[in-house]
Coordinates of C-alpha atoms in Angstrom, one line a residue:
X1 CA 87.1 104.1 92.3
X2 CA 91.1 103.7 92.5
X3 CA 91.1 100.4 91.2
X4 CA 94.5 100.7 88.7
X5 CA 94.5 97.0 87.9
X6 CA 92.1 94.0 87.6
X7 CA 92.0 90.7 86.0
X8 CA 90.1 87.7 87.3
X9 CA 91.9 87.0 90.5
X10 CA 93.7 90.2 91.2
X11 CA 92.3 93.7 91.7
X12 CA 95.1 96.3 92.8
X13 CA 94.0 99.2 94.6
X14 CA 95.7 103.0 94.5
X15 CA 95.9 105.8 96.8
X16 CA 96.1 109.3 95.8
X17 CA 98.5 109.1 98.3
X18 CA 102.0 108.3 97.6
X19 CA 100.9 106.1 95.2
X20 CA 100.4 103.2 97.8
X21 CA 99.2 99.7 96.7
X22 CA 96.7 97.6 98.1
X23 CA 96.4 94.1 96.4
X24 CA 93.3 92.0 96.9
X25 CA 93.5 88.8 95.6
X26 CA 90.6 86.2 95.2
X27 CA 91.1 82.4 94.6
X28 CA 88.5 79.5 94.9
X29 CA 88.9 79.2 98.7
X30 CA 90.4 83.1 100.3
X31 CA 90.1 86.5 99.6
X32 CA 93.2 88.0 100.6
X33 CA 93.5 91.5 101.1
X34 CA 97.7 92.7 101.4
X35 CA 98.0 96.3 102.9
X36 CA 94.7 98.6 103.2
X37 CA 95.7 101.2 103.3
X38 CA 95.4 104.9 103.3
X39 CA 92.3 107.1 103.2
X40 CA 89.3 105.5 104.9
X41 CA 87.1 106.4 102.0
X42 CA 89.7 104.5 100.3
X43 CA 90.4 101.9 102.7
X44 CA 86.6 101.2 103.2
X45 CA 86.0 100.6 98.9
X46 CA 88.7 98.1 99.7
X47 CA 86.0 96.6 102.3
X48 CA 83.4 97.0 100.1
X49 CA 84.9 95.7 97.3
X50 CA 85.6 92.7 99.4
X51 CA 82.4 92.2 100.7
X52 CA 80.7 92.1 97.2
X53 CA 83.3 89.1 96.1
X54 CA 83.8 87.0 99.4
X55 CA 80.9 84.6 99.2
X56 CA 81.3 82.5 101.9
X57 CA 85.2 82.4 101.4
X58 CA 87.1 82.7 104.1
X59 CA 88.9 86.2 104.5
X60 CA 93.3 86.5 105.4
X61 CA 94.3 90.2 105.7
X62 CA 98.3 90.5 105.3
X63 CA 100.8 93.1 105.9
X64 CA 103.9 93.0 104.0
X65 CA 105.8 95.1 106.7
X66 CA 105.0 97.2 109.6
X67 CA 105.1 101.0 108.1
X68 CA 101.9 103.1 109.3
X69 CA 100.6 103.4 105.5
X70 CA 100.4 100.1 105.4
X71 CA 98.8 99.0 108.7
X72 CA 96.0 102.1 109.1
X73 CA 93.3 99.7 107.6
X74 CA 93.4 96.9 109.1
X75 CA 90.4 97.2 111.9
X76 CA 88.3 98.0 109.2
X77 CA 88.2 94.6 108.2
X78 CA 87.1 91.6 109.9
X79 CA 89.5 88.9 109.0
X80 CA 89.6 85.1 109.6
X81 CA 93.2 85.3 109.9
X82 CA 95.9 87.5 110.2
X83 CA 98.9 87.2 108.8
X84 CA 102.6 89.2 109.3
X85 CA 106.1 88.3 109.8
X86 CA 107.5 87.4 113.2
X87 CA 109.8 90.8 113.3
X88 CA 106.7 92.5 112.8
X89 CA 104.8 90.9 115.7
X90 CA 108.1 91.3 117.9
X91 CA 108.4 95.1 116.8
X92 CA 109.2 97.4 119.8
X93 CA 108.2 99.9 117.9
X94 CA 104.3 99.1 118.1
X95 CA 103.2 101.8 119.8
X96 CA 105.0 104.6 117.5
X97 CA 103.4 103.0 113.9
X98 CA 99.7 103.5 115.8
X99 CA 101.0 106.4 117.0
X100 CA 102.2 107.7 113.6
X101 CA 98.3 106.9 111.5
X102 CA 96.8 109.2 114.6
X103 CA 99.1 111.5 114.2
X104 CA 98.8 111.4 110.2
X105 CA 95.1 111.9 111.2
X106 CA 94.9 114.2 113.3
X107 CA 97.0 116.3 111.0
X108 CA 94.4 116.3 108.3
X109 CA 91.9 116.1 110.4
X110 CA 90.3 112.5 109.6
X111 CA 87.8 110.7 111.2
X112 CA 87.8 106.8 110.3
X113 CA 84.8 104.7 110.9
X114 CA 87.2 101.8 112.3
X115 CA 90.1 102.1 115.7
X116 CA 93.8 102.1 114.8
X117 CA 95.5 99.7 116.0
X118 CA 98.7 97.3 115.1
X119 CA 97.8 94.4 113.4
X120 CA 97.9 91.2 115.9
X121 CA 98.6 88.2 113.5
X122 CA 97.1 84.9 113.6
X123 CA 100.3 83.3 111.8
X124 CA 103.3 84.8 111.7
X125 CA 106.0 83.9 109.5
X126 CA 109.6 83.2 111.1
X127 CA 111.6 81.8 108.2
X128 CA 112.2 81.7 104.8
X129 CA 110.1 79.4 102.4
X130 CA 107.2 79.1 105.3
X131 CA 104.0 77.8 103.8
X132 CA 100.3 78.3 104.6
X133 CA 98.0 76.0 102.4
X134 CA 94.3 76.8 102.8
X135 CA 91.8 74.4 100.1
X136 CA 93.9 74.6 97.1
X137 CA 95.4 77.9 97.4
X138 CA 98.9 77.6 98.6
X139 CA 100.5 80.4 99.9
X140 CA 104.8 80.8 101.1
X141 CA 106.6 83.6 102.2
X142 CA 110.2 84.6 102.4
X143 CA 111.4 86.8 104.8
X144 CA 113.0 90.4 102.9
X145 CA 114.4 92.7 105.3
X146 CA 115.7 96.1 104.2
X147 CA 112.9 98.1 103.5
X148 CA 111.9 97.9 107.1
X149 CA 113.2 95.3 109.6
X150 CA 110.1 93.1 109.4
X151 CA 109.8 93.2 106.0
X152 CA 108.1 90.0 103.7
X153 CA 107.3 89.4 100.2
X154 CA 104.0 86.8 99.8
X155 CA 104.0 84.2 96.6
X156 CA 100.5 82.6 95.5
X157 CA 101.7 79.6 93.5
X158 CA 98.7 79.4 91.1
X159 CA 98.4 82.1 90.2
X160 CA 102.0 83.0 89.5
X161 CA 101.9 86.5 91.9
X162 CA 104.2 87.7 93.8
X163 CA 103.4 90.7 96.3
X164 CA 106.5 92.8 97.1
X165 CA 105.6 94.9 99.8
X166 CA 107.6 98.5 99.0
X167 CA 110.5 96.8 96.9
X168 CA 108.8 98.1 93.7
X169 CA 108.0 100.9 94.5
X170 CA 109.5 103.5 92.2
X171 CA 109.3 106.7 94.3
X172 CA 111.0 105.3 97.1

């Protein structure tokens, strides 16, 4: 179990690896799940872990930016809707993040139980402030570039949460 933090709403997952987060976060109408990533035996308690709280809630699976460690899960879950910036979706450089989780793979040696592939979005945002409302839960996104080019930060208003992507991230 890597689960570092968990409240009623929020469960924050942890890779041995780099330290990398993966947020799930569960409100009266979505699970959301922000970056799988890393190990599949990681990345597939994340789907696990999902699949014991979803109900019959409807499932969004969000990428903060484009960076390999944070795409390599994402065909392990089977998400209602996808969500990532508009750089993202436009990135020309598609075909070297896939190419950088087999790669990171092969390496090691690791066989997933899901493909790689880039994360095709359902929504993307293209501005600053954009909203998605879904029941009650209301989510907005702001557009952070730096990190990576394609880079977003995610606010649930109800909560009060804020997911940052790699900005807080003290190793880097």
């Amino acid at each position: 179990n890597n689960i570092i933090y968990k409240d009623q709403q929020v469960t924050i997952f942890q890779s041995a690896l780099f330290q990398t987060n993966s947020t799930v976060v569960c409100t009266d109408d979505v699970v959301m799940v922000f970056d799988p990533a890393w190990l599949p035996d990681e990345v597939m308690n994340i789907k696990h872990y999902v699949d014991g709280i979803r109900g019959k809630r409807e499932l969004f699976l969000i990428f903060t930016h484009s960076d390999y460690d944070h795409i390599i899960g994402y065909k392990a879950f089977d998400a209602d809707k996808v969500f990532t910036s508009k750089a993202m979706d436009e990135n020309p450089k598609k075909f070297e993040a896939v190419e950088q989780c087999l790669d990171f793979d092969e390496k090691y040696y690791i066989r997933r139980p899901y493909p790689l592939e880039y994360p095709a979005p359902d929504f993307t945002v293209f501005r600053d402030g954009v909203q998605y409302k879904h029941g009650q839960t209301k989510i907005t996104f702001y557009l952070t570039p730096g990190h990576t080019a394609d880079s977003m930060m995610v606010v649930i208003w109800q909560i009060g949460l804020c997911i940052a992507g790699d900005y807080l991230c003290n190793v880097e």
